[in-house]
Coordinates of C-alpha atoms in Angstrom, one line a residue:
M459 CA 0.0 0.0 0.0
A460 CA 1.0 3.6 -0.5
T461 CA 0.2 6.4 1.9
G462 CA 0.8 10.2 2.0
G463 CA 2.0 12.3 -0.9
D464 CA 2.9 9.7 -3.6
E465 CA 3.6 11.8 -6.7
G466 CA 3.1 8.9 -9.2
V467 CA 5.2 8.2 -12.3
H468 CA 7.5 10.5 -14.2
G469 CA 5.6 13.1 -16.3
V470 CA 6.8 11.6 -19.6
L471 CA 5.1 8.3 -18.8
E472 CA 1.8 10.0 -18.3
G473 CA -0.7 9.3 -21.0
M474 CA 1.1 6.2 -22.2
S475 CA -0.8 2.9 -22.3
A476 CA 0.1 0.3 -19.7
E477 CA 1.5 -1.9 -22.5
A478 CA 3.7 0.9 -23.8
K479 CA 5.1 1.5 -20.3
S480 CA 5.7 -2.2 -19.8
V481 CA 7.6 -2.5 -23.1
A482 CA 9.7 0.6 -22.3
R483 CA 10.7 -0.8 -18.9
R484 CA 11.5 -4.3 -20.2
S485 CA 13.6 -3.1 -23.1
G486 CA 16.9 -5.0 -23.3
L487 CA 18.2 -2.0 -25.4
A488 CA 17.4 0.3 -22.4
E489 CA 19.3 -2.0 -20.1
S490 CA 22.3 -2.1 -22.3
A491 CA 22.3 1.7 -22.6
Y492 CA 21.9 2.0 -18.8
A493 CA 24.9 -0.3 -18.2
Y494 CA 27.0 1.6 -20.7
L495 CA 26.3 5.0 -19.1
S496 CA 26.7 3.7 -15.6
S497 CA 30.1 2.2 -16.2
R498 CA 31.4 5.1 -18.3
G499 CA 30.3 7.7 -15.9
M500 CA 29.8 10.6 -18.3
R501 CA 27.2 12.1 -20.8
V502 CA 27.5 10.6 -24.3
E503 CA 26.2 11.5 -27.8
M504 CA 23.2 9.6 -28.9
E505 CA 25.1 8.2 -31.9
S506 CA 27.7 6.6 -29.6
L507 CA 25.0 5.3 -27.2
T508 CA 23.0 3.8 -30.1
R509 CA 26.1 2.1 -31.6
H510 CA 26.9 0.5 -28.3
A511 CA 23.4 -0.5 -27.3
L512 CA 22.8 -2.2 -30.7
A513 CA 26.4 -3.4 -31.2
L514 CA 26.7 -1.6 -34.5
S515 CA 29.7 -0.4 -36.4
G516 CA 30.0 2.5 -38.8
E517 CA 27.6 5.4 -39.2
V518 CA 24.3 5.2 -37.4
P519 CA 21.2 6.4 -39.3
D520 CA 19.3 9.4 -37.8
S521 CA 16.0 7.4 -37.8
L522 CA 17.6 4.7 -35.6
K523 CA 19.1 7.3 -33.2
N524 CA 15.6 8.9 -32.9
E525 CA 14.0 5.6 -32.1
V526 CA 16.5 4.9 -29.4
A527 CA 16.1 8.4 -28.0
N528 CA 12.3 8.1 -28.0
L529 CA 12.6 4.8 -26.1
L530 CA 14.9 6.3 -23.5
R531 CA 12.8 9.4 -23.0
V532 CA 10.0 7.2 -21.5
D533 CA 12.4 5.6 -19.1
P534 CA 12.8 7.9 -16.0
R535 CA 16.4 6.6 -15.4
F536 CA 17.6 8.6 -18.5
A537 CA 17.9 12.3 -19.2
I538 CA 18.4 13.7 -22.7
D539 CA 19.5 17.3 -23.0
D540 CA 18.7 19.9 -25.8
R541 CA 21.7 18.8 -27.8
G542 CA 20.6 15.2 -27.8
R543 CA 23.2 13.9 -25.4
C544 CA 22.1 11.3 -23.0
S545 CA 23.0 10.9 -19.3
L546 CA 21.4 9.2 -16.2
S547 CA 18.8 11.1 -14.3
S548 CA 20.7 10.4 -11.1
W549 CA 23.7 12.5 -12.4
E550 CA 21.4 15.5 -12.8
R551 CA 20.6 15.3 -9.1
D552 CA 24.2 15.0 -7.9
G553 CA 24.6 18.8 -8.1
L554 CA 21.5 19.6 -6.1
P555 CA 21.6 20.6 -2.4
L556 CA 20.9 17.7 -0.1
D557 CA 17.8 19.2 1.4
D558 CA 16.3 19.7 -2.1
V559 CA 16.5 16.1 -3.1
E560 CA 13.9 13.4 -2.6
F561 CA 15.2 10.1 -1.3
V562 CA 13.4 6.7 -1.0
V563 CA 14.9 4.7 1.8
F564 CA 13.9 1.0 1.4
D565 CA 14.3 -2.5 2.8
V566 CA 13.3 -5.9 1.6
E567 CA 12.7 -9.2 3.5
S568 CA 13.3 -12.6 1.8
N569 CA 12.8 -16.3 2.4
G570 CA 16.6 -16.8 2.6
G571 CA 19.9 -14.9 2.5
R572 CA 21.1 -15.5 -1.1
S573 CA 19.8 -13.2 -3.9
G574 CA 19.4 -15.1 -7.1
R575 CA 18.3 -18.2 -5.3
H576 CA 15.8 -16.9 -2.6
R577 CA 12.8 -14.8 -3.2
V578 CA 11.5 -11.4 -1.9
I579 CA 8.5 -11.7 0.5
E580 CA 8.2 -8.0 1.6
V581 CA 9.2 -4.6 0.2
A582 CA 8.9 -1.3 2.0
G583 CA 10.1 2.3 1.5
V584 CA 10.1 5.7 3.1
K585 CA 10.0 8.8 0.8
T586 CA 11.8 11.6 2.6
R587 CA 13.1 15.1 1.9
A588 CA 14.9 17.6 4.2
G589 CA 14.6 15.2 7.2
K590 CA 10.8 14.8 6.9
T591 CA 8.8 11.8 5.8
I592 CA 6.6 12.5 2.7
A593 CA 5.1 9.0 2.1
E594 CA 5.5 5.4 2.9
Y595 CA 5.0 2.2 0.9
S596 CA 4.8 -1.4 2.2
S597 CA 3.6 -4.6 0.7
L598 CA 4.0 -8.3 1.3
V599 CA 4.7 -10.5 -1.8
K600 CA 3.0 -13.7 -2.8
L601 CA 5.3 -16.7 -2.4
E602 CA 4.8 -19.8 -4.5
R603 CA 6.9 -22.0 -2.3
R604 CA 7.0 -23.0 1.3
L605 CA 8.2 -20.3 3.7
P606 CA 10.9 -21.7 6.0
R607 CA 10.0 -21.8 9.7
F608 CA 13.1 -19.9 10.7
V609 CA 12.1 -17.0 8.5
S610 CA 8.6 -16.9 10.1
D611 CA 10.2 -16.9 13.5
L612 CA 12.6 -14.1 12.6
T613 CA 10.2 -11.8 10.8
G614 CA 6.8 -12.7 12.3
I615 CA 5.5 -13.3 8.8
E616 CA 3.3 -16.4 8.7
P617 CA 2.8 -18.3 5.5
E618 CA -0.9 -17.6 5.3
L619 CA -0.1 -13.8 5.1
L620 CA 1.6 -14.4 1.8
E621 CA -1.1 -16.5 0.2
D622 CA -3.3 -13.5 -0.6
A623 CA -0.5 -11.0 -1.2
P624 CA 0.0 -9.5 -4.6
P625 CA 2.5 -11.1 -7.0
I626 CA 6.0 -9.7 -7.3
E627 CA 5.3 -8.1 -10.7
S628 CA 2.7 -5.9 -9.2
V629 CA 4.8 -5.0 -6.1
L630 CA 7.8 -4.1 -8.3
G631 CA 5.6 -1.9 -10.5
E632 CA 4.1 -0.1 -7.5
F633 CA 7.4 0.4 -5.8
A634 CA 9.0 1.6 -9.1
E635 CA 6.3 4.3 -9.4
F636 CA 6.6 5.2 -5.7
A637 CA 10.4 5.6 -6.0
N638 CA 10.3 7.3 -9.4
G639 CA 12.4 10.5 -9.5
S640 CA 14.0 9.7 -6.1
I641 CA 17.4 8.5 -5.1
L642 CA 17.3 5.0 -3.6
V643 CA 18.9 4.5 -0.1
A644 CA 19.5 1.3 1.8
H645 CA 21.7 -0.1 4.5
N646 CA 23.9 -2.5 2.6
L647 CA 22.5 -1.3 -0.7
P648 CA 24.1 -4.0 -2.9
A649 CA 22.3 -6.7 -1.0
D650 CA 18.8 -5.3 -1.1
L651 CA 19.2 -3.9 -4.6
S652 CA 20.4 -7.4 -5.7
F653 CA 17.2 -9.0 -4.4
L654 CA 15.0 -6.4 -6.2
N655 CA 16.9 -6.6 -9.5
H656 CA 16.9 -10.3 -9.6
E657 CA 13.1 -10.2 -9.3
A658 CA 12.9 -7.5 -11.9
I659 CA 15.0 -9.6 -14.4
W660 CA 12.9 -12.7 -13.8
A661 CA 9.7 -10.7 -14.2
G662 CA 10.9 -9.1 -17.4
L663 CA 10.9 -5.6 -15.9
A664 CA 13.6 -2.9 -15.9
R665 CA 16.1 -3.1 -13.1
F666 CA 16.3 -0.5 -10.4
P667 CA 19.2 1.9 -10.8
G668 CA 22.5 1.2 -9.0
S669 CA 23.2 4.9 -8.4
G670 CA 21.8 5.1 -4.9
L671 CA 23.4 5.7 -1.5
D672 CA 24.5 3.1 1.0
T673 CA 24.1 4.1 4.7
M674 CA 26.5 1.2 5.6
E675 CA 29.2 2.7 3.3
L676 CA 28.5 6.2 4.6
L677 CA 28.7 5.0 8.3
A678 CA 32.0 3.2 7.7
S679 CA 33.5 6.3 6.1
L680 CA 32.1 9.0 8.4
V681 CA 32.3 7.1 11.7
P682 CA 35.4 4.9 11.2
E683 CA 35.8 4.4 14.9
L684 CA 32.8 2.1 15.1
Q685 CA 33.7 -1.6 15.3
Q686 CA 31.0 -2.5 12.9
A687 CA 28.8 -0.6 10.5
S688 CA 25.6 -2.3 11.4
L689 CA 22.2 -0.4 11.5
V690 CA 21.8 -0.9 15.2
A691 CA 25.4 0.2 15.9
G692 CA 24.9 3.4 13.8
L693 CA 21.6 4.3 15.5
T694 CA 23.1 3.7 19.0
H695 CA 26.1 5.9 18.1
F696 CA 23.7 8.8 17.3
D697 CA 21.5 8.0 20.5
R698 CA 18.6 6.9 18.4
A699 CA 16.5 4.0 19.7
P700 CA 15.9 1.4 16.9
R701 CA 12.4 0.3 16.2
A702 CA 11.5 -3.4 16.0
A703 CA 13.7 -5.1 13.4
H704 CA 13.3 -7.8 10.7
R705 CA 10.3 -6.3 9.0
A706 CA 10.7 -4.2 5.9
L707 CA 8.9 -1.0 7.0
P708 CA 10.4 -0.7 10.5
D709 CA 13.8 -1.3 9.1
A710 CA 13.3 1.3 6.4
R711 CA 12.2 3.8 9.1
N712 CA 15.3 2.9 11.1
T713 CA 17.5 3.4 8.1
T714 CA 15.8 6.8 7.4
D715 CA 16.7 8.0 10.9
L716 CA 20.3 6.9 10.4
F717 CA 20.5 8.4 7.0
W718 CA 19.6 11.9 8.1
C719 CA 22.0 11.7 11.1
L720 CA 24.7 10.9 8.6
I721 CA 23.7 13.7 6.3
E722 CA 24.0 16.2 9.2
L723 CA 27.4 14.8 10.0
A724 CA 28.4 15.1 6.3
K725 CA 27.3 18.7 6.2
G726 CA 29.6 19.5 9.1
R727 CA 32.4 18.1 7.0
G728 CA 31.6 20.3 4.0
A729 CA 29.3 18.2 1.9
S730 CA 26.3 20.2 0.6
T731 CA 25.3 18.3 -2.5
V732 CA 24.5 14.7 -3.3
G733 CA 27.7 14.4 -5.4
E734 CA 29.8 15.6 -2.4
L735 CA 28.1 13.1 -0.2
R736 CA 29.0 10.3 -2.6
D737 CA 32.6 11.5 -2.5
L738 CA 32.6 11.3 1.3
S739 CA 31.2 7.7 1.1
M740 CA 34.2 6.6 -1.0
G741 CA 36.7 7.7 1.6
P742 CA 39.6 10.1 1.3
N743 CA 40.9 10.2 -2.3
G744 CA 38.8 7.2 -3.2
G745 CA 40.6 5.1 -0.5
A746 CA 43.7 3.1 -1.4
L747 CA 42.6 2.5 -5.0
P748 CA 42.6 5.1 -7.8
H749 CA 39.2 6.8 -8.1
R750 CA 38.3 5.2 -11.5
R751 CA 38.9 1.8 -10.1
K752 CA 36.9 2.6 -7.0
E753 CA 34.0 3.6 -9.2
L754 CA 34.1 0.4 -11.2
I755 CA 34.2 -1.7 -8.0
R756 CA 31.2 0.1 -6.6
W757 CA 29.3 -0.2 -9.9
A758 CA 30.0 -4.0 -10.0
S759 CA 28.8 -4.3 -6.4
L760 CA 25.5 -2.5 -7.1
N761 CA 24.7 -3.8 -10.6
L762 CA 26.1 -7.3 -11.0
P763 CA 24.4 -10.3 -9.4
A764 CA 26.2 -12.9 -7.3
L765 CA 25.2 -15.6 -9.8
P766 CA 27.0 -17.7 -12.5
G767 CA 27.4 -15.9 -15.8
V768 CA 29.7 -14.2 -18.3
Y769 CA 30.9 -10.7 -18.5
I770 CA 32.4 -8.5 -21.3
F771 CA 34.7 -5.5 -20.8
R772 CA 34.1 -3.1 -23.7
G773 CA 36.0 -0.1 -25.0
V774 CA 34.7 3.3 -26.0
E775 CA 33.7 2.0 -29.4
S776 CA 31.8 -0.9 -27.8
Q777 CA 34.5 -3.3 -29.0
A778 CA 35.0 -6.4 -26.8
L779 CA 38.3 -6.2 -24.8
Y780 CA 37.9 -9.2 -22.5
V781 CA 35.4 -12.0 -21.9
G782 CA 35.3 -14.0 -18.7
K783 CA 33.0 -16.3 -16.8
A784 CA 32.3 -16.6 -13.1
R785 CA 30.4 -18.5 -10.5
S786 CA 29.6 -15.1 -9.0
L787 CA 29.7 -12.2 -11.5
Q788 CA 29.8 -9.6 -8.8
R789 CA 32.7 -11.1 -7.0
R790 CA 34.7 -12.0 -10.1
V791 CA 34.4 -8.6 -11.8
R792 CA 35.3 -6.8 -8.5
S793 CA 38.4 -9.1 -8.2
H794 CA 39.9 -7.6 -11.4
F795 CA 40.3 -4.3 -9.5
T796 CA 40.8 -5.5 -5.9
G797 CA 43.1 -8.6 -6.3
E798 CA 46.8 -8.9 -5.7
R799 CA 49.0 -6.1 -6.9
A800 CA 50.4 -8.3 -9.7
M801 CA 46.9 -8.9 -11.1
R802 CA 46.0 -5.2 -10.9
L803 CA 49.2 -4.4 -12.9
K804 CA 48.4 -7.1 -15.4
W805 CA 45.0 -5.6 -16.1
K806 CA 46.1 -2.0 -15.9
G807 CA 45.7 -1.6 -19.7
L808 CA 42.3 -3.2 -19.6
L809 CA 41.1 -0.9 -16.9
D810 CA 42.3 2.2 -18.8
A811 CA 40.6 1.1 -22.0
T812 CA 37.3 -0.1 -20.4
A813 CA 34.2 2.2 -21.0
S814 CA 31.5 -0.3 -20.0
I815 CA 30.9 -3.8 -18.7
D816 CA 28.2 -6.1 -20.0
H817 CA 27.0 -9.3 -18.4
E818 CA 24.7 -12.3 -18.9
V819 CA 23.4 -14.5 -16.2
T820 CA 23.5 -18.3 -16.8
G821 CA 22.0 -21.1 -14.9
S822 CA 25.2 -22.9 -13.9
D823 CA 29.0 -22.8 -14.1
F824 CA 28.8 -25.4 -17.0
S825 CA 26.5 -23.2 -19.1
A826 CA 28.7 -20.1 -18.3
M827 CA 31.7 -22.0 -19.6
L828 CA 29.9 -22.8 -22.9
R829 CA 28.7 -19.2 -23.3
E830 CA 32.2 -17.8 -22.5
Y831 CA 33.7 -20.0 -25.2
E832 CA 31.1 -18.9 -27.7
L833 CA 31.6 -15.2 -27.0
I834 CA 35.4 -15.4 -27.2
R835 CA 35.2 -17.3 -30.5
D836 CA 32.8 -14.8 -32.0
L837 CA 34.2 -11.5 -30.6
S838 CA 37.9 -12.2 -30.5
P839 CA 38.7 -9.9 -27.6
I840 CA 42.3 -8.7 -27.5
Y841 CA 42.9 -9.4 -23.8
N842 CA 41.8 -13.1 -24.0
V843 CA 45.0 -15.0 -24.7
Q844 CA 43.6 -18.4 -25.4
L845 CA 40.3 -20.2 -25.8
R846 CA 41.1 -23.4 -24.0
R847 CA 41.6 -24.2 -20.4
R848 CA 43.8 -27.2 -19.7
R849 CA 42.7 -29.1 -16.6
N850 CA 45.4 -31.9 -16.6
A851 CA 43.0 -34.2 -18.5
R852 CA 44.7 -37.1 -20.4
Y853 CA 43.6 -38.8 -23.5
V854 CA 44.8 -41.8 -25.5
R855 CA 45.4 -40.9 -29.2
L856 CA 45.6 -43.4 -32.0
G857 CA 46.8 -41.8 -35.2
G858 CA 45.4 -42.5 -38.7
E859 CA 46.5 -45.5 -40.8
A860 CA 49.4 -43.5 -42.3
D861 CA 50.9 -42.9 -38.9
P862 CA 49.1 -45.1 -36.3
V863 CA 51.1 -43.9 -33.2
A864 CA 49.5 -44.8 -29.9
G865 CA 50.2 -42.4 -27.1
C866 CA 48.9 -39.9 -24.5
V867 CA 48.0 -36.3 -25.2
S868 CA 46.5 -33.5 -23.1
E869 CA 43.8 -32.3 -25.5
V870 CA 41.7 -33.5 -28.4
G871 CA 42.6 -32.4 -32.0
D872 CA 40.6 -32.4 -35.2
D873 CA 43.2 -34.3 -37.2
G874 CA 41.5 -37.6 -38.2
A875 CA 43.0 -39.5 -35.3
S876 CA 41.0 -41.6 -32.8
Y877 CA 40.8 -40.4 -29.2
I878 CA 39.6 -41.9 -26.0
G879 CA 39.3 -40.2 -22.7
P880 CA 39.5 -38.3 -20.5
F881 CA 40.8 -40.8 -18.0
R882 CA 40.5 -40.3 -14.2
T883 CA 44.3 -40.2 -13.8
A884 CA 47.3 -39.8 -16.1
S885 CA 48.5 -43.2 -15.1
A886 CA 45.3 -44.8 -16.3
A887 CA 45.7 -43.1 -19.7
T888 CA 49.4 -44.2 -19.9
S889 CA 48.5 -47.8 -19.0
T890 CA 45.8 -47.9 -21.7
A891 CA 48.2 -46.5 -24.3
R892 CA 50.8 -49.1 -23.3
T893 CA 48.2 -51.9 -23.6
V894 CA 47.3 -50.8 -27.1
R895 CA 51.0 -50.8 -28.2
T896 CA 51.7 -54.2 -26.6
V897 CA 48.5 -56.1 -27.6
F898 CA 47.9 -54.7 -31.1
G899 CA 51.5 -54.0 -32.1
M900 CA 51.1 -50.2 -32.5
P901 CA 54.1 -47.9 -32.8
S902 CA 55.0 -45.1 -30.3
R903 CA 56.3 -41.6 -30.9
R904 CA 59.8 -42.7 -30.0
N905 CA 59.6 -46.0 -31.9
R906 CA 57.9 -45.6 -35.2
F907 CA 57.5 -48.6 -37.5
E908 CA 55.2 -50.0 -40.1
I909 CA 52.4 -52.1 -38.6
E910 CA 52.0 -55.7 -39.4
S911 CA 48.6 -55.5 -41.0
R912 CA 45.5 -53.2 -41.3
L913 CA 43.8 -55.7 -39.0
N914 CA 46.0 -54.6 -36.1
Y915 CA 44.9 -51.0 -36.7
E916 CA 41.2 -51.7 -37.0
A917 CA 41.1 -53.9 -33.9
A918 CA 43.0 -51.3 -31.9
R919 CA 40.6 -48.5 -33.0
L920 CA 37.6 -50.6 -32.1
F921 CA 39.1 -51.5 -28.7
L922 CA 39.6 -47.8 -27.9
T923 CA 36.3 -46.4 -29.3
R924 CA 33.9 -49.3 -28.6
G925 CA 35.6 -51.6 -26.2
A926 CA 37.1 -55.1 -26.0
G927 CA 33.9 -56.8 -27.1
A928 CA 33.8 -55.0 -30.5
A929 CA 37.5 -55.7 -31.1
L930 CA 37.0 -59.4 -30.3
E931 CA 34.0 -59.6 -32.6
L932 CA 36.1 -58.3 -35.5
L933 CA 39.0 -60.7 -34.7
D934 CA 36.9 -63.8 -34.3
G935 CA 35.2 -63.1 -37.6
E936 CA 38.5 -63.1 -39.5
T937 CA 38.6 -66.3 -41.7
G938 CA 41.1 -65.2 -44.4
N939 CA 44.9 -65.1 -44.6
E940 CA 45.1 -63.2 -41.3
T941 CA 43.4 -65.8 -39.2
E942 CA 46.6 -66.6 -37.2
L943 CA 47.3 -62.9 -36.6
A944 CA 43.7 -62.5 -35.4
R945 CA 44.0 -65.4 -33.0
R946 CA 47.3 -64.0 -31.6
I947 CA 45.8 -60.6 -31.0
S948 CA 42.7 -62.2 -29.4
R949 CA 44.8 -64.1 -27.0
G950 CA 46.6 -61.0 -25.9
L951 CA 43.3 -59.1 -25.6
R952 CA 41.6 -61.8 -23.5
G953 CA 44.7 -61.8 -21.3
I954 CA 44.2 -58.2 -20.2
R955 CA 43.3 -58.3 -16.6
R956 CA 41.8 -54.9 -16.3
V957 CA 41.4 -52.0 -18.7
S958 CA 40.6 -48.4 -17.4
R959 CA 37.6 -46.9 -19.0
P960 CA 37.3 -43.2 -19.8
I961 CA 35.1 -40.8 -17.9
A962 CA 31.4 -41.0 -18.8
G963 CA 30.4 -38.5 -21.4
G964 CA 33.9 -38.4 -22.7
L965 CA 35.3 -39.9 -25.9
A966 CA 34.2 -43.6 -26.1
G967 CA 32.6 -43.3 -22.7
A968 CA 28.9 -43.7 -21.7
R969 CA 26.6 -40.7 -21.9
A970 CA 26.5 -38.3 -18.9
I971 CA 23.9 -35.9 -17.6
V972 CA 25.1 -32.6 -16.2
Y973 CA 22.5 -30.8 -14.1
G974 CA 22.1 -27.9 -11.7
H975 CA 20.5 -24.5 -11.2
G976 CA 18.6 -23.0 -14.1
P977 CA 18.8 -19.4 -15.1
R978 CA 15.7 -18.5 -13.0
P979 CA 14.5 -19.5 -9.5
D980 CA 13.1 -23.0 -9.2
E981 CA 14.4 -24.0 -12.6
V982 CA 16.7 -27.0 -13.1
E983 CA 19.0 -27.2 -16.1
F984 CA 20.0 -30.5 -17.8
F985 CA 22.7 -31.1 -20.4
L986 CA 23.2 -34.5 -22.1
I987 CA 26.8 -35.2 -23.0
E988 CA 28.3 -37.8 -25.2
Q989 CA 31.8 -38.0 -26.9
G990 CA 32.4 -34.5 -25.4
S991 CA 29.6 -33.1 -27.4
V992 CA 26.5 -31.4 -26.0
L993 CA 23.6 -33.4 -27.4
A994 CA 20.7 -31.6 -25.7
R995 CA 19.7 -29.1 -23.1
E996 CA 16.4 -28.9 -21.2
V997 CA 15.1 -26.7 -18.4
L998 CA 12.4 -27.9 -16.0
L999 CA 10.4 -25.6 -13.7
R1000 CA 9.6 -27.1 -10.2
P1001 CA 9.1 -30.7 -11.6
P1002 CA 7.5 -33.3 -9.3
R1003 CA 9.3 -36.6 -8.7
A1004 CA 7.3 -38.6 -11.2
A1005 CA 7.9 -35.9 -13.9
V1006 CA 11.6 -36.1 -13.3
K1007 CA 11.7 -39.8 -13.8
E1008 CA 9.6 -39.6 -17.0
F1009 CA 11.8 -36.8 -18.3
L1010 CA 15.0 -38.7 -17.7
R1011 CA 13.6 -41.7 -19.5
E1012 CA 13.2 -39.6 -22.7
F1013 CA 16.2 -37.4 -22.2
V1014 CA 18.8 -40.2 -22.0
S1015 CA 17.5 -41.7 -25.3
Y1016 CA 17.7 -38.4 -27.2
A1017 CA 18.7 -39.0 -30.9
G1018 CA 18.3 -35.6 -32.4
P1019 CA 20.9 -33.1 -33.8
V1020 CA 23.9 -32.2 -31.7
I1021 CA 23.9 -28.7 -30.1
R1022 CA 27.7 -28.1 -30.0
N1023 CA 30.6 -30.3 -31.0
D1024 CA 33.4 -28.2 -32.5
S1025 CA 36.9 -29.2 -31.4
G1026 CA 37.3 -26.2 -29.1
S1027 CA 34.1 -26.8 -27.1
V1028 CA 34.7 -30.5 -27.0
N1029 CA 38.0 -29.9 -25.2
L1030 CA 36.3 -27.6 -22.8
V1031 CA 33.5 -30.1 -22.0
L1032 CA 36.0 -33.0 -21.7
G1033 CA 38.2 -30.9 -19.4
W1034 CA 35.1 -29.9 -17.3
L1035 CA 34.0 -33.5 -17.0
H1036 CA 37.5 -34.5 -15.9
Q1037 CA 37.5 -31.9 -13.2
H1038 CA 33.9 -32.5 -11.9
F1039 CA 33.5 -36.3 -12.5
G1040 CA 32.1 -37.9 -9.3
A1041 CA 30.4 -34.7 -8.1
D1042 CA 26.6 -34.5 -7.5
E1043 CA 26.1 -32.5 -10.7
V1044 CA 27.2 -35.3 -13.0
A1045 CA 25.2 -38.6 -13.5
V1046 CA 26.5 -41.5 -15.6
V1047 CA 24.0 -43.1 -18.0
R1048 CA 24.9 -46.4 -19.5
G1049 CA 21.4 -47.4 -20.6
P1050 CA 17.7 -47.2 -19.9
E1051 CA 18.1 -49.7 -17.1
D1052 CA 19.9 -46.9 -15.1
I1053 CA 16.9 -44.7 -15.0
G1054 CA 15.5 -46.1 -11.7
R1055 CA 18.8 -45.7 -10.0
L1056 CA 19.5 -42.2 -11.4
S1057 CA 16.1 -40.7 -10.9
S1058 CA 16.4 -41.1 -7.1
S1059 CA 19.7 -39.4 -6.8
I1060 CA 18.9 -36.7 -9.3
W1061 CA 15.6 -36.1 -7.6
R1062 CA 17.3 -35.3 -4.3
R1063 CA 19.3 -32.6 -6.0
V1064 CA 16.3 -31.3 -7.9
R1065 CA 14.3 -31.0 -4.6
E1066 CA 17.2 -29.1 -3.1
I1067 CA 17.4 -26.7 -6.0
T1068 CA 13.7 -26.0 -6.1
R1069 CA 13.2 -26.4 -2.3
L1070 CA 9.9 -28.2 -2.7

């Protein structure tokens, strides 16, 4: 609900249809423009902004620039001046006196502590100016899953209160209108903003701007003598009695009290505008890091989610400079500017050339790896040295008939040779290669010679790619001049006590299922892997146990086209399997008879992901 003097949406949105407003807020183009302006930190010409947002090269037609400008004009986060240059609305307010600016101090409650996995259950905000409250907003949010008991005990919110609450899409829309034209403020802004923006992404709505103020950051900078920068510690320092905590509106009111105490302290230190207040929050001279680096660190904290995904450092002409992947986009991008001194020096040229940072959220580390490879291959960023990551995987390679050398290698090539692997250990691969040379009479790299017969080669290739049974079938069927040779090889093959098999999903191994979190809450992502190739990908939303079993029965027998199997991606997939084989996220599939066994173990992980 909203109370008091809610001023509604920005004037430019008035008169637009609900559908037009929704489209404007959801626009991926607007999100790209916002990210570009946020990370660049300065007003830009519409032509440059359009070129970046649409990833264009060359001259941009006036008609296209006008379309982009019209789209951004209906989004209250952007400001376009008389010369057609675009900036963020928040920048226009940075030069205003602190008492003339409207702030919305907000707080969220959730059903867990990890944004991107847990959901918002309450949103509240206090609209304030010059130390006075203008209006308040508060709403519970409908939750489609069970509310943990510890959350109810902590917040006092019982599950039945959420049953009739409005959906998150409605709450986000109401709060966006309530906060429109104001600067967002929160205690630990990155955490609360992350929850809101994850919900906005999943709902297909525009994200909330990351240009707000953080009372935790301000408290740590203005009152460094405090042992901790908690909300209660800050209020106690200023002799303010905190209201009851762990509900969104009381916490927002507490934060409002602390915020105005901090503003009064900042005024005493010479800050009179929002921009000067921001400078104080960053510490003297931006702290120990250069100011530009400090800005990028803060931008990453406020705008990037703590989820798996890929990121792209872009230059002033939108060219890709560097592509990376991460289990946590927020932490990884920050680490480029906060890591060891050697790392910072290594990336100094990248930092100087970076004008913006793009990102994409993926469901899992595996899908992030595949997307990173795809982007590096397509964009050829100058700071990416190589496409492949070697993970100490070992393969057995049998060359073609012209040079049938049997040996061990660390990656798969596209050279017509036969490969098997990866093996669990290097010694297992070495032992298998030695067996092939001994039993089938194959040469080595150090001892090359002409093989006795083509039968040796064919039997060795079948042994590696299809197993001992296929090789014996070929040998036992030989009735011509090479019968004696076939018998000799068969005796050697039957005499092998134990042969190591490659990791499932690898070359000549059984199929494997890789599964984990999907890109949205309650989604589970499945990949089917065979011969290092990605055969299929499926995403299920909160599936019941019976549906998981039925899905797996069809999934493991998939016989359609392959999604990805070029040599570069095959090496990545095989290396990943070598590193993760035996973990919960990989299941071995040797045939339909495994479904009953697999469905139980996979279901336990699915239930954990979806929290049914």
